[in-house]
Structures are given as structure tokens and as C-alpha cells.
CSV table of C-alpha atoms in Angstrom, one decimal:
chain,number,residue,atom,x,y,z
A,1231,GLN,CA,-31.7,18.2,36.7
A,1232,VAL,CA,-28.1,18.9,38.5
A,1233,GLN,CA,-26.2,14.9,39.3
A,1234,LEU,CA,-22.9,14.6,40.9
A,1235,GLN,CA,-21.5,11.4,40.6
A,1236,GLU,CA,-17.9,9.9,42.4
A,1237,SER,CA,-16.1,7.8,40.7
A,1238,GLY,CA,-12.4,5.9,41.8
A,1239,PRO,CA,-10.8,2.9,43.1
A,1240,GLY,CA,-12.8,1.5,45.7
A,1241,LEU,CA,-9.5,0.1,47.1
A,1242,VAL,CA,-6.2,1.8,48.0
A,1243,ARG,CA,-3.4,0.1,49.4
A,1244,PRO,CA,-2.1,2.1,53.3
A,1245,SER,CA,0.7,5.0,52.4
A,1246,GLU,CA,-0.5,5.3,48.9
A,1247,THR,CA,-2.8,8.2,47.5
A,1248,LEU,CA,-6.6,8.3,47.3
A,1249,SER,CA,-7.8,9.8,44.1
A,1250,LEU,CA,-11.7,10.7,43.3
A,1251,THR,CA,-13.4,12.6,40.7
A,1252,CYS,CA,-17.2,14.1,40.9
A,1253,ASN,CA,-18.4,14.5,37.6
A,1254,VAL,CA,-21.3,16.8,37.3
A,1255,SER,CA,-23.6,16.9,34.5
A,1256,GLY,CA,-27.0,18.9,34.2
A,1257,TYR,CA,-25.2,22.1,35.6
A,1258,SER,CA,-22.3,24.1,34.2
A,1259,THR,CA,-19.4,23.9,36.8
A,1260,THR,CA,-18.5,27.4,35.8
A,1261,ASN,CA,-21.5,28.6,37.5
A,1262,THR,CA,-21.1,27.7,41.0
A,1263,ASN,CA,-18.1,29.3,42.7
A,1264,TYR,CA,-17.3,26.5,45.4
A,1265,TRP,CA,-17.0,22.5,44.7
A,1266,GLY,CA,-16.4,20.3,47.5
A,1267,TRP,CA,-15.7,16.6,49.3
A,1268,ILE,CA,-17.8,15.0,52.5
A,1269,ARG,CA,-16.2,11.9,53.8
A,1270,GLN,CA,-18.1,9.8,56.5
A,1271,PRO,CA,-16.3,7.0,58.3
A,1272,PRO,CA,-18.6,3.4,58.1
A,1273,GLY,CA,-21.6,3.6,61.0
A,1274,ARG,CA,-20.2,7.5,61.9
A,1275,GLY,CA,-20.6,11.2,61.5
A,1276,LEU,CA,-19.8,13.6,58.5
A,1277,GLU,CA,-16.3,15.2,58.3
A,1278,TRP,CA,-15.6,18.3,55.6
A,1279,ILE,CA,-12.7,17.3,53.9
A,1280,GLY,CA,-12.2,20.8,51.8
A,1281,SER,CA,-13.4,22.7,49.0
A,1282,VAL,CA,-12.5,24.5,45.8
A,1283,LEU,CA,-13.7,27.4,43.9
A,1284,ARG,CA,-14.4,28.6,40.4
A,1285,GLY,CA,-10.8,30.9,40.4
A,1286,GLY,CA,-8.7,27.8,41.6
A,1287,ASN,CA,-8.4,28.5,45.6
A,1288,THR,CA,-8.8,26.0,48.3
A,1289,TYR,CA,-10.0,25.4,51.6
A,1290,TYR,CA,-8.8,21.9,53.6
A,1291,ASN,CA,-9.7,20.8,56.6
A,1292,PRO,CA,-6.5,21.2,59.0
A,1293,SER,CA,-7.0,18.1,60.5
A,1294,LEU,CA,-6.1,16.4,57.5
A,1295,GLY,CA,-2.7,18.3,57.4
A,1296,ASN,CA,-1.3,18.9,53.6
A,1297,ARG,CA,-2.5,15.5,52.8
A,1298,VAL,CA,-5.1,16.7,50.5
A,1299,THR,CA,-5.1,18.4,47.3
A,1300,LEU,CA,-8.5,19.3,45.5
A,1301,SER,CA,-8.7,20.9,42.0
A,1302,LEU,CA,-11.8,21.8,39.5
A,1303,ASP,CA,-11.5,21.3,35.7
A,1304,THR,CA,-14.3,23.4,34.2
A,1305,SER,CA,-13.6,22.6,30.7
A,1306,LYS,CA,-14.6,18.6,31.7
A,1307,ASN,CA,-17.1,20.3,34.2
A,1308,GLN,CA,-15.6,18.1,37.0
A,1309,PHE,CA,-13.6,18.2,40.6
A,1310,SER,CA,-10.8,16.2,41.9
A,1311,LEU,CA,-9.9,15.0,45.7
A,1312,SER,CA,-6.4,13.4,45.8
A,1313,LEU,CA,-5.5,12.2,49.7
A,1314,SER,CA,-2.1,10.9,50.0
A,1315,SER,CA,0.0,9.1,52.8
A,1316,VAL,CA,-3.6,7.1,53.2
A,1317,THR,CA,-4.2,4.6,56.4
A,1318,ALA,CA,-6.8,2.8,57.8
A,1319,ALA,CA,-8.7,5.5,59.6
A,1320,ASP,CA,-9.0,7.0,55.8
A,1321,THR,CA,-11.6,4.0,55.1
A,1322,ALA,CA,-15.1,5.7,54.2
A,1323,ILE,CA,-17.8,7.1,52.0
A,1324,TYR,CA,-16.7,10.0,50.4
A,1325,PHE,CA,-19.1,11.9,48.9
A,1326,CYS,CA,-18.8,15.2,46.2
A,1327,VAL,CA,-21.4,18.3,47.1
A,1328,ARG,CA,-22.1,21.7,45.0
A,1329,GLN,CA,-21.8,24.9,48.0
A,1330,ARG,CA,-24.2,27.3,46.9
A,1331,GLN,CA,-22.5,29.8,49.5
A,1332,TRP,CA,-18.6,29.4,51.1
A,1333,LEU,CA,-19.1,26.9,53.6
A,1334,VAL,CA,-22.9,26.1,53.7
A,1335,ILE,CA,-26.0,25.4,51.8
A,1336,LEU,CA,-24.6,21.8,50.7
A,1337,ASP,CA,-27.6,21.4,48.0
A,1338,TYR,CA,-26.4,18.8,45.6
A,1339,TRP,CA,-24.9,15.6,46.8
A,1340,GLY,CA,-23.1,12.9,44.8
A,1341,PRO,CA,-24.4,9.0,46.3
A,1342,GLY,CA,-21.2,8.6,47.8
A,1343,ALA,CA,-18.2,6.3,46.9
A,1344,LEU,CA,-16.6,3.9,49.4
A,1345,VAL,CA,-13.0,3.9,49.6
A,1346,THR,CA,-11.2,1.0,51.8
A,1347,VAL,CA,-7.9,1.6,52.5
A,1348,SER,CA,-6.2,-2.1,53.1
A,1349,SER,CA,-3.6,-4.0,52.4
B,213,GLU,CA,-12.5,24.4,66.2
B,214,THR,CA,-16.1,25.0,66.3
B,215,VAL,CA,-18.0,21.9,68.2
B,216,MET,CA,-21.7,21.3,67.7
B,217,THR,CA,-23.8,19.0,70.3
B,218,GLN,CA,-26.8,17.6,69.0
B,219,SER,CA,-29.5,16.3,71.3
B,220,PRO,CA,-30.8,14.0,71.9
B,221,LEU,CA,-29.4,11.3,70.1
B,222,SER,CA,-32.1,9.0,69.0
B,223,LEU,CA,-35.3,9.8,68.9
B,224,SER,CA,-38.7,7.3,68.7
B,225,VAL,CA,-41.3,8.9,67.7
B,226,THR,CA,-45.3,8.1,66.6
B,227,PRO,CA,-46.4,9.1,63.0
B,228,GLY,CA,-48.4,12.6,63.1
B,229,GLU,CA,-46.9,13.2,66.3
B,230,PRO,CA,-44.2,16.2,66.1
B,231,ALA,CA,-40.5,16.2,66.8
B,232,SER,CA,-37.7,18.6,68.0
B,233,ILE,CA,-33.9,18.4,67.9
B,234,SER,CA,-31.6,20.5,69.4
B,235,CYS,CA,-28.2,21.8,68.0
B,236,ARG,CA,-26.2,23.7,69.8
B,237,SER,CA,-22.8,25.6,68.9
B,238,SER,CA,-19.4,26.1,70.9
B,239,GLN,CA,-19.3,29.8,69.3
B,240,SER,CA,-21.9,32.1,67.4
B,241,LEU,CA,-23.2,31.2,64.1
B,242,LEU,CA,-24.5,34.9,64.1
B,243,HIS,CA,-22.7,36.9,60.4
B,244,SER,CA,-22.2,40.3,60.3
B,245,ASN,CA,-24.9,39.9,57.3
B,246,GLY,CA,-27.5,39.2,59.9
B,247,TYR,CA,-27.5,35.6,58.7
B,248,ASN,CA,-27.3,32.1,61.0
B,249,TYR,CA,-24.6,30.2,59.1
B,250,LEU,CA,-26.4,27.2,60.3
B,251,ASP,CA,-28.0,24.2,57.9
B,252,TRP,CA,-30.1,20.9,58.8
B,253,TYR,CA,-29.2,17.7,56.6
B,254,LEU,CA,-31.5,14.6,56.8
B,255,GLN,CA,-29.6,11.3,55.9
B,256,LYS,CA,-32.0,8.6,54.5
B,257,PRO,CA,-31.5,5.3,55.4
B,258,GLY,CA,-28.6,4.1,52.8
B,259,GLN,CA,-28.5,7.6,50.9
B,260,SER,CA,-26.2,10.2,51.2
B,261,PRO,CA,-27.5,13.6,53.2
B,262,GLN,CA,-30.4,16.3,51.7
B,263,LEU,CA,-30.1,19.9,52.6
B,264,LEU,CA,-33.6,20.9,55.3
B,265,ILE,CA,-32.6,23.9,56.0
B,266,TYR,CA,-30.2,26.7,55.9
B,267,PHE,CA,-29.7,29.7,57.3
B,268,SER,CA,-31.4,28.1,60.4
B,269,SER,CA,-34.7,28.9,59.6
B,270,ASN,CA,-34.6,28.8,55.3
B,271,ARG,CA,-36.5,25.6,53.9
B,272,ALA,CA,-34.8,24.0,50.9
B,273,SER,CA,-36.4,23.9,47.8
B,274,GLY,CA,-39.2,21.2,47.8
B,275,VAL,CA,-38.7,20.0,51.9
B,276,PRO,CA,-42.3,20.1,53.2
B,277,ASP,CA,-42.9,22.6,55.5
B,278,ARG,CA,-43.6,20.4,57.9
B,279,PHE,CA,-40.0,20.9,58.7
B,280,SER,CA,-38.8,24.0,60.3
B,281,GLY,CA,-35.6,25.6,61.7
B,282,SER,CA,-35.3,28.6,64.4
B,283,GLY,CA,-32.5,29.6,66.1
B,284,SER,CA,-29.8,32.2,66.6
B,285,GLY,CA,-26.3,32.4,67.8
B,286,THR,CA,-25.5,29.4,69.6
B,287,ASP,CA,-28.6,27.5,69.8
B,288,PHE,CA,-30.8,26.0,67.4
B,289,THR,CA,-34.0,23.9,66.6
B,290,LEU,CA,-35.1,21.8,64.2
B,291,LYS,CA,-39.0,20.8,64.5
B,292,ILE,CA,-41.0,18.3,62.6
B,293,SER,CA,-44.7,19.5,63.1
B,294,ARG,CA,-46.1,15.5,62.1
B,295,VAL,CA,-43.8,12.6,61.6
B,296,GLU,CA,-44.0,10.8,58.8
B,297,ALA,CA,-43.0,7.3,57.8
B,298,GLU,CA,-40.4,8.9,55.2
B,299,ASP,CA,-38.9,11.2,57.9
B,300,VAL,CA,-36.8,8.5,59.4
B,301,GLY,CA,-33.3,8.6,59.1
B,302,ILE,CA,-30.5,10.7,60.5
B,303,TYR,CA,-30.2,14.8,61.1
B,304,TYR,CA,-27.3,16.6,61.4
B,305,CYS,CA,-27.0,20.5,62.1
B,306,MET,CA,-23.5,21.6,60.3
B,307,GLN,CA,-22.1,25.5,60.7
B,308,GLY,CA,-20.1,26.8,57.8
B,309,LEU,CA,-19.4,30.7,59.5
B,310,HIS,CA,-16.3,29.2,61.2
B,311,THR,CA,-13.5,27.1,59.7
B,312,PRO,CA,-12.9,24.3,59.7
B,313,PRO,CA,-17.0,23.7,59.0
B,314,ALA,CA,-18.0,21.1,61.2
B,315,PHE,CA,-21.1,18.7,61.6
B,316,GLY,CA,-23.0,17.5,64.9
B,317,GLY,CA,-22.8,14.2,65.6
B,318,GLY,CA,-26.2,13.4,64.1
B,319,THR,CA,-29.7,12.7,65.8
B,320,LYS,CA,-31.7,9.2,64.5
B,321,VAL,CA,-35.0,9.4,63.9
B,322,GLU,CA,-37.3,6.4,64.5
B,323,ILE,CA,-40.7,6.0,63.7
B,324,LYS,CA,-43.1,4.4,66.1
């Protein structure tokens, strides 16, 4: 069955770059056009970070400015998130998702990775 | 930016009784293709969210038929015909028609 798994450092220093990878198993990233990232600050609601398309195009939430970069590596069956110049406000659980349609129908989610921004 | 407003904030339900959650969008979610770009998700305690309903009224694979979604335009409703203990968690609506996509604030469902 389709499984997504986030991986990356759980602690990032302020002003540094947060990097996470989502490994996809049981499904080829070449078969679906859209992959995305969602985050959830502890005890709070959900925020869309961005999406990456199979052809390499991306969509980013304007609330994150130009700090976010997403990429897709179909040869490794994974996609990645990079968020620069992090602050404590970026502390959150980060989820990777498969999107069945553009910006909707998030039908598979990873278990989430808690990233804490702290010195 | 599209604002999604859910009500109530929380709900305490007796097992076997129905429950209803409202989601209102600040802009119409009706696409020219006739679909409303509105999903419902349930986040059970300690878990990642799971898709329940997509395009306002379509149940996702494996979702029990006690869950139903309705609505069009700006007003949407998620109904649980008979709440079970496993239905506890936070329910979120999400719109994907307008950028950026946005989630509602969530409705916490508890069992009495």
C-alpha cells in the first residue's frame, strides 16, 4: 500500500535552513502529478506550505515568502522541502502528502515529523 | 485569501447520536467544472489527518457510510449519522479552489 515517511533533523537553529525529505513507498512518484507539504504548529491548526508537480513546477504559500523550496526526485521516489531563515514560529509537525488533484484531495499523509527551531 | 470558518468549535456527542459540522467559505468553492473544491479531514488523537470527503460530497475509499458531506458555493456540512467512539478527533474542512489553499480552524468531537 502507499506509504509516505518524512525524515530529517528534529532540531534546527534559528536563521538556519530546515530540510525534510518524504520517501514514498508502494507507489511511484511518476504516477501522480502532485505532491505537497502541510504543517501544524503544536496544538494548532493546519497550514499549506506548497506543492510540487511531476514536471517540476511548484506552488508555494505566499505567507512563507521566498523561504520555501520544494523538489521532486522521481529516480529516488521522494520529494523534499527546504525552508530557510527559520524562526521559532516555524516549529511544527511537518506532513508530506499525496494529492490526487491540484491543491485538493490529500489522500495519503505521512505520520509527520516534529521540527523544533531553537538555539 | 479565502477564509474557512467552522462551527461549532467543539461537539460532545452520545454514541449512536448524529452530529453535524458546518464549514463556511469567504468565497465560492464551485468550480466551472461543477465540482465544489471542498474536502473534509479527520485528525484522530496522535495521528496525521485522514481524508473523509472530497469535492464536498464524495466519500473517500474506506470511509464508513455514516459520514456524509453536502453543500455548494460557500456553505458546507459534514454529518455523522450515528457517532461511534472511533470518530473522536478534530475535523477540518479545506478549500483548494483559491490560492492559497486553506483549512478551517477545526471542530473537536468528543464522546459523552
